[in-house]
């Protein structure tokens, strides 16, 4: 189909949305022979990984600027997903110091500014893009305006033909139908889109791994197919392609985030109408013999890989490694019928371009000034907060939502213990600590779904080193503490009776059920308990806290001393023991003491509450000063400095499965050891 007719048809179909897209420039001279149109496709994926990746961003923009200068009218820049991951640079973008650079600070927003400034046209949805939940994804992608500032959001759409964005309340307002012009749908989600490059209409279709829900936080998004079948996946993607070809679009790029390049290879033969597949999620290096790679890197295959579609037409597969280490560049011709011509690809032009200094000698372009400024701002935040090392750990400290809201975790134990230790500095009568799992907002450590993984557990490890800011591997920084305990509640001391403690703990486990992640789920210090989630839950109708509790999930509850020995048995086999009026001093979060998460502290008989942030009598150990005295961040920082300050005393407490948990014993997974 001739390009003039294609443009006319697209303008008629999507004219109201096309804006200034068609004015993208005059077509450049074709490569020669039967070539009718030359496309320069610049691409990347998986720029989400190691903290040091931010050091490569400036040179990455130099590559983009260099190649766009060579083909100013015929260039298309795309991402095939994983544009960020919750981690140092992701969280640093939420620092108040970033306001002048981002407009309105927010997690992941620096990464969006990078992509905007480089001129990304569209991106696939990667698994790590959803690691902070659909709500967090939208926060990074959507524009925001307040009285003084504006954050532009992503100036391009995210595409995935096999995700139903309408089923999640966070993404639904930004979900649109496929086939619209990219400039008309920035910060929106769609199965496909179109753009005009050098006078030619290019179709863009997105797709992500069907195993998305097993490797990230998908909320209520619906992903299809519900199988590993590439054939079934192709059946989901093909209608999005057909919708474009039926409108006359004869040049289509598939942005695929399949985690394994073998899946994208197989997809090529199952689809028709797709000319180029940009792979993602596998960190596979495709390169030719003219490409200079980073030291110790090796190409898995040539660049590009030549494949054949279901209908026998040529398909090119491209991919490069992530972390802003490589920019992929494909310069290729199409004939007058929109058929891709593989022979037009020249190794001297196309391939993987490294940001390593040895590969940048011939690059004359300057780095993007705003990207450099934002990068420097992020690095200053990291230097200030990641460089302030407060403790050491040899293990991953588990603060994942799915864990801290359902079971005992090592991070839950440590921060509960920290609160108890800190409280004892002021009031030595304090013997137990209770906090809510929902108050722990992130882990301290490295949790990563390896490139190529399509399921199973992530790899877990201690916090990675960030050499540029002086953070060693295993270092627990101010930034880690602030990110995990980001609400930074004040600590409150109070008295409660044995009967009131029993009723309080019935509330703590009352919302626990299969598939639920209630924020009220407890993390504790100075006590241990067993519970049976199949028994009757406390329903909140108890008139007075105490022996009339209407829940019977708590089967055993004991107070333990500093050596872990049982000091008092409060509940045994579901029966309150001893004097129900005997009293215990407890430290908890001010949020809970005020009724947060439904905790019935207001019903205590004689609580004698003391807010450590406001009392003026709090004993401050004085080893750190970044957080307010009496706050949970200060408690954890002081505790780490006192107990786990260096490599010789690093935390070694591995996370345990539910079957081995000691403080919180779920009787669905183990027998009680507290009798």
XYZ file of C-alpha atoms in Angstrom:
675
model
C 0.000 0.000 0.000
C 1.483 3.389 -0.988
C 2.429 5.719 1.833
C 0.273 8.595 0.580
C -2.866 6.494 0.882
C -1.788 5.200 4.300
C -1.344 8.733 5.613
C -4.697 9.803 4.220
C -6.440 6.811 5.802
C -4.791 7.320 9.189
C -5.617 11.019 9.135
C -9.242 10.217 8.403
C -9.463 7.587 11.154
C -7.505 9.323 13.915
C -7.338 12.857 12.553
C -8.791 14.500 15.663
C -5.935 13.074 17.740
C -2.985 13.396 15.401
C -2.051 16.957 16.400
C 1.358 17.867 15.100
C 2.619 14.306 14.685
C 2.461 14.379 10.878
C 4.836 17.336 10.838
C 7.732 15.130 11.914
C 9.918 16.054 8.978
C 10.714 15.380 5.371
C 11.530 11.751 4.469
C 15.245 11.208 4.088
C 16.963 9.675 1.125
C 16.342 5.898 0.988
C 19.229 3.503 1.291
C 19.054 2.583 -2.385
C 17.851 -0.316 -4.511
C 14.179 -1.099 -3.961
C 14.054 0.756 -0.670
C 11.189 3.233 -0.388
C 11.663 4.314 3.249
C 14.479 4.156 5.790
C 13.759 3.854 9.511
C 16.268 4.387 12.290
C 14.950 2.545 15.342
C 16.704 3.339 18.621
C 15.736 1.044 21.460
C 16.519 -0.095 24.976
C 15.041 -2.053 27.888
C 15.824 -3.089 31.446
C 17.348 0.230 32.517
C 16.200 -0.598 36.028
C 18.932 -2.564 37.695
C 22.039 -1.650 39.641
C 22.301 1.711 41.436
C 25.416 2.514 39.400
C 23.275 2.587 36.243
C 22.576 6.258 36.855
C 26.246 6.952 36.126
C 25.643 5.854 32.513
C 22.616 8.049 31.766
C 24.526 11.088 30.547
C 26.539 9.140 27.976
C 23.387 7.289 26.963
C 21.780 10.610 25.981
C 24.901 11.471 23.982
C 24.345 8.340 21.896
C 20.692 9.206 21.363
C 21.555 12.759 20.339
C 24.342 11.599 18.020
C 22.180 9.169 16.077
C 19.147 11.439 15.952
C 21.450 14.055 14.444
C 22.390 11.635 11.682
C 18.734 10.816 10.874
C 16.788 13.809 12.235
C 13.501 12.970 10.494
C 13.408 9.187 10.417
C 14.244 8.243 14.014
C 11.985 6.352 16.425
C 13.068 5.834 20.077
C 11.271 3.128 22.084
C 11.575 1.141 25.299
C 10.506 -2.456 25.774
C 9.941 -2.050 29.509
C 11.519 -2.120 32.979
C 12.211 1.598 33.011
C 12.807 1.672 36.767
C 12.819 -0.534 39.829
C 12.113 0.435 43.457
C 15.560 1.189 44.798
C 17.932 4.077 45.554
C 17.370 6.312 42.527
C 13.663 5.465 42.464
C 13.142 6.594 46.066
C 15.600 9.499 45.829
C 13.246 11.175 43.353
C 10.812 11.671 46.246
C 13.254 13.854 48.173
C 12.179 17.482 48.702
C 15.501 18.585 47.235
C 14.304 17.333 43.831
C 11.433 19.830 43.639
C 13.286 22.324 41.448
C 14.312 19.562 39.049
C 11.115 17.498 38.861
C 8.416 20.049 39.661
C 6.765 17.773 42.185
C 9.012 15.072 43.699
C 7.776 11.490 43.628
C 9.070 7.942 43.469
C 10.289 6.977 39.998
C 9.755 10.443 38.569
C 13.397 11.128 37.765
C 13.322 8.079 35.498
C 10.287 9.450 33.653
C 12.074 12.765 33.118
C 15.040 10.885 31.631
C 12.766 9.160 29.106
C 10.885 12.360 28.283
C 14.063 14.289 27.625
C 15.398 11.572 25.332
C 12.182 11.643 23.321
C 10.786 8.161 23.911
C 7.735 7.581 21.702
C 6.267 4.570 23.533
C 7.185 1.860 26.025
C 6.057 -1.652 26.753
C 5.060 -2.464 30.333
C 7.814 -4.384 32.122
C 7.454 -6.415 35.289
C 9.580 -4.011 37.351
C 7.453 -1.082 36.208
C 4.742 -2.634 38.404
C 6.917 -3.553 41.394
C 5.517 -0.622 43.350
C 1.941 -1.723 42.513
C -0.390 -0.271 39.857
C -0.963 2.685 42.179
C 2.767 3.392 42.340
C 3.066 2.911 38.573
C 0.392 5.532 37.945
C 2.045 7.912 40.416
C 5.263 7.790 38.397
C 3.514 7.984 35.022
C 0.645 10.446 35.514
C 1.108 14.243 35.493
C 0.458 16.180 38.688
C -0.117 19.836 39.428
C -0.248 21.681 42.730
C -0.494 25.362 43.586
C 3.139 26.072 42.791
C 4.559 23.330 40.590
C 3.860 20.821 37.884
C 5.200 17.352 37.176
C 4.632 16.496 33.482
C 4.342 12.745 33.869
C 5.352 10.409 31.057
C 5.075 12.212 27.720
C 4.438 8.918 25.958
C 2.068 5.923 26.353
C 2.704 2.497 27.861
C 1.532 -0.381 25.678
C 0.490 -3.963 26.424
C -2.079 -5.801 24.327
C -2.361 -8.624 26.861
C -3.085 -6.470 29.937
C -6.603 -5.277 30.681
C -5.908 -1.905 32.302
C -9.609 -1.253 32.925
C -9.858 -3.839 35.724
C -7.667 -1.975 38.235
C -9.010 1.224 39.773
C -5.625 2.908 39.537
C -4.952 2.344 35.844
C -8.552 2.355 34.585
C -8.886 6.171 34.341
C -5.856 6.250 32.055
C -6.747 3.238 29.889
C -7.582 4.005 26.249
C -8.359 1.996 23.143
C -5.612 0.950 20.768
C -4.573 2.586 17.533
C -4.496 6.200 18.711
C -1.612 8.545 17.966
C 1.100 8.471 20.626
C 1.173 12.256 21.019
C -2.539 12.204 21.866
C -2.220 9.693 24.727
C 0.803 10.582 26.890
C 0.753 8.926 30.325
C -1.970 6.514 29.182
C -2.178 2.738 28.823
C -3.217 1.056 25.583
C -2.709 -2.145 23.591
C -1.268 -0.259 20.606
C -0.632 3.166 19.099
C 0.577 4.823 15.911
C 3.123 7.520 15.190
C 4.395 9.233 12.046
C 8.107 9.104 11.277
C 9.540 10.736 8.187
C 6.081 10.922 6.626
C 5.347 7.241 7.252
C 2.858 5.809 9.731
C 4.476 3.336 12.136
C 2.333 1.022 14.252
C 3.445 0.154 17.783
C 2.045 -2.812 19.720
C 3.013 -3.755 23.266
C 3.046 -7.122 25.042
C 4.362 -8.408 28.344
C 5.016 -11.803 29.878
C 1.844 -13.713 30.808
C 3.616 -14.666 34.052
C 3.493 -11.043 35.188
C 1.323 -11.743 38.240
C 3.845 -14.259 39.595
C 6.834 -11.928 39.455
C 5.480 -8.493 40.361
C 2.563 -6.625 41.978
C -0.258 -6.566 39.436
C -3.138 -5.557 41.726
C -6.422 -6.099 39.890
C -4.910 -5.996 36.415
C -5.941 -8.936 34.244
C -3.141 -10.516 32.225
C -3.652 -13.029 29.445
C -3.261 -15.744 28.462
C -3.346 -17.793 31.645
C -0.723 -20.191 30.349
C 2.854 -20.463 29.098
C 1.704 -21.129 25.543
C 3.375 -18.830 23.023
C 0.690 -19.799 20.525
C -2.039 -18.596 22.908
C -0.054 -15.429 23.616
C 0.138 -14.742 19.881
C -3.626 -15.170 19.657
C -3.997 -12.353 22.203
C -1.500 -10.042 20.455
C -2.607 -10.636 16.863
C -5.935 -8.728 17.092
C -4.039 -5.574 18.145
C -1.791 -5.985 15.111
C -4.760 -6.680 12.831
C -6.523 -3.547 14.001
C -3.596 -1.528 12.675
C -3.090 -3.420 9.418
C -6.810 -3.181 8.672
C -6.392 0.609 8.811
C -3.572 0.442 6.310
C -0.595 0.518 8.642
C 2.078 -1.594 6.962
C 5.071 -1.034 9.241
C 4.622 -2.444 12.760
C 7.020 -2.696 15.687
C 6.209 -5.039 18.593
C 7.565 -3.927 21.971
C 7.736 -7.227 23.839
C 8.782 -7.770 27.449
C 8.863 -11.563 27.600
C 11.770 -12.090 30.053
C 13.289 -14.724 27.749
C 14.429 -13.825 24.238
C 13.507 -17.340 23.154
C 9.843 -16.396 23.625
C 10.191 -13.373 21.341
C 11.924 -15.596 18.785
C 9.011 -18.002 18.850
C 6.464 -15.198 18.721
C 7.881 -13.987 15.412
C 6.742 -17.171 13.693
C 3.298 -17.068 15.298
C 2.396 -13.516 14.262
C 1.690 -11.848 10.942
C 2.051 -8.178 10.120
C 4.885 -7.499 12.605
C 8.148 -6.288 11.046
C 10.400 -5.703 14.050
C 10.308 -7.173 17.552
C 12.114 -5.226 20.279
C 12.699 -7.767 23.059
C 12.894 -6.997 26.771
C 13.365 -8.487 30.205
C 16.153 -10.919 29.366
C 19.153 -8.525 29.256
C 20.325 -10.448 26.201
C 23.094 -8.788 24.227
C 22.627 -9.014 20.481
C 25.595 -7.474 18.667
C 27.543 -7.747 15.435
C 31.266 -8.016 14.798
C 31.704 -4.233 14.523
C 30.292 -3.478 17.968
C 32.493 -2.587 20.956
C 31.074 -4.149 24.114
C 31.650 -3.445 27.773
C 34.619 -5.451 29.160
C 33.764 -9.109 29.834
C 30.470 -8.885 27.906
C 29.702 -11.329 25.112
C 26.974 -11.284 22.520
C 24.435 -14.114 22.668
C 23.682 -13.761 18.940
C 24.073 -11.411 16.028
C 22.340 -8.052 15.627
C 19.670 -8.221 14.337
C 18.358 -11.782 14.364
C 16.554 -12.531 11.091
C 13.324 -14.487 11.480
C 10.201 -15.205 9.440
C 6.577 -14.384 10.222
C 3.662 -16.808 10.107
C 2.948 -15.600 6.562
C 6.550 -15.895 5.393
C 7.590 -12.237 5.563
C 10.866 -11.143 7.173
C 10.944 -10.167 10.845
C 13.937 -8.673 12.648
C 14.501 -9.292 16.366
C 16.632 -6.831 18.351
C 17.679 -6.555 21.985
C 20.504 -5.107 24.082
C 21.569 -5.300 27.715
C 20.141 -2.794 30.214
C 21.219 -0.348 32.948
C 21.893 2.321 30.288
C 24.902 0.247 29.253
C 23.778 -0.147 25.633
C 21.600 1.667 23.119
C 20.313 -0.486 20.282
C 20.369 1.031 16.798
C 18.629 -0.530 13.798
C 18.750 1.295 10.458
C 16.607 -0.626 7.983
C 14.735 -0.087 4.745
C 11.185 -0.924 3.672
C 9.927 -1.340 0.126
C 6.936 0.462 -1.358
C 4.551 -2.193 0.005
C 5.826 -1.744 3.524
C 7.826 -4.974 3.504
C 11.025 -4.891 5.544
C 14.278 -5.470 3.602
C 16.844 -7.227 5.834
C 19.658 -6.736 3.315
C 19.560 -2.989 3.922
C 20.901 -3.433 7.461
C 24.603 -2.542 7.543
C 26.727 -3.740 10.457
C 28.702 -0.467 10.516
C 25.509 1.437 11.374
C 23.280 -1.009 13.211
C 24.081 -2.836 16.417
C 24.643 -2.432 20.152
C 26.312 0.832 21.164
C 27.984 0.765 24.572
C 28.252 3.710 26.956
C 31.690 2.474 28.008
C 34.388 5.099 27.470
C 36.262 2.885 25.006
C 33.229 2.885 22.713
C 32.447 6.621 22.906
C 35.500 8.092 21.155
C 33.639 8.905 17.934
C 30.562 10.365 19.636
C 30.570 14.151 19.358
C 27.096 14.962 20.682
C 26.663 16.564 24.081
C 24.638 15.037 26.883
C 21.106 16.257 27.536
C 21.447 19.149 29.988
C 18.291 18.445 31.996
C 19.146 14.749 32.294
C 22.570 15.697 33.617
C 21.020 18.135 36.105
C 18.480 15.579 37.370
C 21.217 12.950 37.581
C 23.375 15.251 39.669
C 20.402 16.010 41.908
C 19.723 12.307 42.464
C 23.388 11.677 43.194
C 23.431 14.485 45.761
C 20.427 12.943 47.504
C 22.087 9.538 47.432
C 25.338 10.978 48.739
C 23.539 12.579 51.660
C 21.216 9.715 52.537
C 22.788 6.552 51.101
C 26.227 7.646 52.249
C 25.102 7.875 55.886
C 25.707 4.255 56.926
C 24.042 3.310 60.209
C 24.403 -0.467 60.351
C 25.436 -3.638 58.554
C 23.607 -6.733 57.413
C 24.755 -9.909 55.706
C 21.172 -10.823 54.794
C 18.071 -9.457 53.115
C 15.790 -7.778 55.641
C 12.303 -8.684 54.510
C 9.845 -5.818 54.425
C 7.791 -6.936 51.455
C 4.078 -6.243 51.785
C 3.197 -9.887 51.137
C 5.381 -10.963 54.069
C 5.195 -8.315 56.812
C 1.389 -8.339 56.646
C 1.064 -12.119 56.889
C 3.933 -13.501 58.975
C 6.901 -12.781 61.205
C 9.858 -11.379 59.260
C 13.441 -10.627 60.220
C 12.951 -6.907 59.533
C 9.731 -6.934 61.553
C 11.619 -8.509 64.447
C 14.506 -6.063 64.265
C 12.404 -2.907 64.151
C 10.099 -4.209 66.934
C 13.186 -5.043 69.003
C 14.632 -1.618 68.218
C 11.507 0.066 69.558
C 11.641 -2.034 72.731
C 15.341 -1.343 73.302
C 14.823 2.364 72.681
C 11.814 2.534 75.027
C 13.761 0.818 77.801
C 16.323 3.640 77.649
C 13.560 5.935 78.948
C 11.408 3.487 80.916
C 13.038 0.243 82.027
C 9.646 -1.220 82.918
C 8.786 -1.594 79.216
C 8.722 -5.325 78.400
C 6.835 -5.790 75.108
C 6.720 -4.164 71.687
C 3.938 -4.183 69.113
C 3.784 -2.530 65.715
C 1.761 -3.083 62.548
C 3.201 -4.803 59.497
C 1.539 -2.139 57.351
C 3.921 0.425 58.823
C 6.877 -1.321 57.162
C 6.838 -0.014 53.611
C 9.808 -1.713 51.967
C 12.575 -4.209 52.524
C 16.195 -3.380 53.230
C 18.191 -5.311 50.706
C 18.254 -6.408 47.096
C 15.242 -8.329 45.804
C 15.513 -8.985 42.119
C 13.742 -11.113 39.558
C 16.673 -12.197 37.390
C 16.616 -11.432 33.717
C 14.943 -14.317 31.951
C 12.881 -15.425 34.943
C 9.189 -16.084 34.339
C 8.196 -17.169 37.825
C 9.368 -18.440 41.187
C 10.933 -16.574 44.065
C 13.148 -13.525 43.497
C 16.811 -13.555 44.417
C 17.302 -11.898 47.814
C 20.459 -10.368 49.218
C 21.809 -7.572 51.406
C 21.790 -3.971 50.150
C 24.119 -3.634 47.151
C 27.170 -1.416 47.192
C 26.979 2.046 45.634
C 30.613 2.985 45.189
C 29.944 6.500 43.904
C 28.341 7.524 47.229
C 30.488 5.428 49.538
C 27.931 2.768 50.408
C 29.438 -0.703 50.980
C 27.634 -3.939 50.260
C 25.471 -4.759 53.252
C 25.456 -1.188 54.484
C 22.159 -0.052 56.011
C 21.830 3.618 55.197
C 19.703 6.498 56.348
C 17.950 6.113 53.002
C 17.145 2.450 53.708
C 15.620 3.304 57.081
C 13.640 6.236 55.720
C 12.318 4.118 52.871
C 11.286 1.207 55.060
C 9.791 3.252 57.912
C 8.684 6.145 55.764
C 5.701 7.101 57.967
C 8.176 7.601 60.832
C 5.596 7.292 63.581
C 6.389 8.485 67.062
C 6.654 5.845 69.785
C 4.129 5.621 72.606
C 4.465 3.848 75.952
C 1.375 2.540 77.740
C 0.136 0.060 80.329
C -2.345 -2.715 79.619
C -3.617 -5.716 81.549
C -3.142 -9.336 80.610
C -6.782 -9.497 79.526
C -6.414 -6.350 77.439
C -3.249 -7.695 75.809
C -5.074 -10.886 74.845
C -7.938 -8.927 73.274
C -5.504 -6.596 71.517
C -3.708 -9.541 69.921
C -7.028 -11.052 68.837
C -7.558 -7.829 66.887
C -4.032 -8.044 65.467
C -4.785 -11.349 63.685
C -8.510 -10.881 63.092
C -8.181 -9.921 59.412
C -5.764 -12.687 58.499
C -7.083 -15.001 55.801
C -5.875 -16.634 52.605
C -4.838 -14.025 50.060
C -5.285 -11.057 52.431
C -2.525 -8.637 53.446
C -4.028 -6.641 56.344
C -1.984 -3.686 57.552
C -2.901 -4.434 61.185
C -0.974 -7.725 61.160
C 1.531 -7.497 64.036
C 5.291 -7.554 64.302
C 6.356 -8.036 67.911
C 9.202 -7.979 70.406
C 9.324 -9.280 73.991
C 6.506 -11.770 73.354
C 5.616 -14.796 71.281
C 2.250 -16.198 70.308
C 0.545 -18.863 68.241
C -2.711 -18.373 66.375
C -5.178 -20.385 64.338
C -6.561 -18.343 61.409
C -9.338 -20.893 60.844
C -10.981 -20.036 64.189
C -13.432 -17.241 64.918
C -11.996 -13.753 64.481
C -12.586 -10.840 66.830
C -15.225 -8.707 65.093
C -14.684 -5.447 66.919
C -17.979 -5.530 68.806
C -16.413 -6.202 72.193
C -17.779 -3.604 74.597
C -14.795 -3.664 76.914
C -11.353 -5.009 76.214
C -10.553 -8.001 78.364
C -11.825 -11.439 79.218
C -14.948 -11.006 77.135
C -13.000 -10.920 73.850
C -15.083 -12.487 71.117
C -12.162 -13.870 69.166
C -10.482 -17.191 69.787
C -7.644 -17.266 67.269
C -4.858 -16.628 69.818
C -4.013 -20.063 71.208
C -0.830 -19.281 73.143
C 0.779 -16.011 74.239
C 3.906 -15.659 76.362
C 6.098 -12.786 77.552
C 9.832 -13.444 77.149
C 12.825 -11.812 78.794
C 15.931 -10.419 77.068
C 17.410 -13.919 76.910
C 14.322 -15.298 75.207
C 13.174 -17.221 78.266
C 9.471 -17.349 79.136
C 8.734 -14.826 81.890
C 4.928 -15.021 81.903
C 2.284 -17.207 80.270
C -0.693 -15.054 79.345
C -2.721 -17.467 77.174
C -2.418 -21.241 76.940
C -4.556 -23.257 74.516
C -6.969 -20.361 74.120
C -7.466 -19.740 77.852
C -6.355 -16.653 79.751
C -3.924 -17.555 82.550
C -3.430 -16.014 85.992
C -4.653 -12.661 87.172
C -6.363 -10.917 84.212
C -5.615 -7.526 85.820
C -1.831 -7.899 86.054
C -0.160 -5.177 84.004
C 2.516 -4.936 81.303
C 4.261 -1.853 79.887
C 4.187 -1.833 76.092
C 5.775 0.324 73.395
C 3.793 0.819 70.202
C 3.427 3.348 67.389
C 1.558 6.551 68.091
C -0.544 5.793 65.011
C -1.828 2.589 66.597
C -2.212 4.131 70.049
C -4.551 6.644 68.439
C -6.748 3.921 66.957
C -4.948 3.418 63.661
C -5.626 0.133 61.846
C -8.573 -0.317 64.187
C -6.484 -1.073 67.260
C -8.715 -0.544 70.345
C -6.186 1.203 72.560
C -8.785 3.817 73.439
C -10.591 1.147 75.478
C -7.671 0.499 77.827
C -8.589 0.867 81.500
C -5.500 2.712 82.822
C -3.051 3.185 79.923
C -0.782 5.920 81.382
C 0.274 6.854 77.841
C 3.551 8.671 77.174
C 4.416 9.936 73.699
C 8.197 9.740 73.386
C 8.330 12.423 70.693
C 6.508 14.942 72.860
C 7.299 14.031 76.453
C 10.535 15.984 76.702
C 11.870 13.236 78.977
C 12.918 10.739 76.307
C 16.442 9.426 76.733
C 18.219 9.862 73.402
C 21.187 7.494 72.968
C 22.645 10.210 70.715
C 24.490 8.101 68.144
C 22.492 9.510 65.191
C 20.477 12.657 64.649
C 18.798 12.557 61.213
C 15.359 11.636 62.603
C 13.351 13.198 65.455
C 14.011 11.882 68.957
C 11.274 9.466 69.946
C 10.504 8.376 66.372
C 10.702 4.844 65.018
C 13.386 5.840 62.486
C 15.566 7.172 65.298
C 14.920 4.014 67.304
C 16.046 1.739 64.480
C 19.084 3.862 63.630
C 20.201 4.043 67.266
C 19.645 0.301 67.714
C 21.669 -0.550 64.618
C 24.499 1.684 65.798
C 24.444 -0.002 69.193
C 24.191 -3.622 67.986
C 25.056 -3.941 64.291
C 27.395 -1.064 63.509
C 30.150 -2.816 61.547
C 30.994 -5.918 59.520
C 32.061 -7.876 62.593
C 28.601 -7.469 64.127
C 26.478 -7.530 60.962
C 22.933 -8.921 61.112
C 22.903 -12.628 60.299
C 19.245 -13.396 61.063
C 17.998 -15.062 57.861
C 14.355 -14.752 56.938
C 12.497 -17.953 57.888
C 9.467 -19.675 56.353
C 6.201 -19.718 58.304
C 6.910 -23.278 59.358
C 9.972 -22.080 61.298
C 8.719 -18.770 62.702
C 9.104 -18.562 66.496
C 7.569 -15.255 67.561
C 4.435 -15.529 65.423
C 3.438 -19.170 65.018
C 0.725 -19.716 62.424
C -0.875 -23.058 63.268
C -1.814 -23.588 59.633
C 1.912 -24.026 59.016
C 3.390 -25.423 62.243
C 2.591 -26.722 65.715
C 2.832 -24.435 68.724
C 6.066 -24.619 70.714
C 4.736 -22.346 73.466
C 3.013 -24.887 75.731
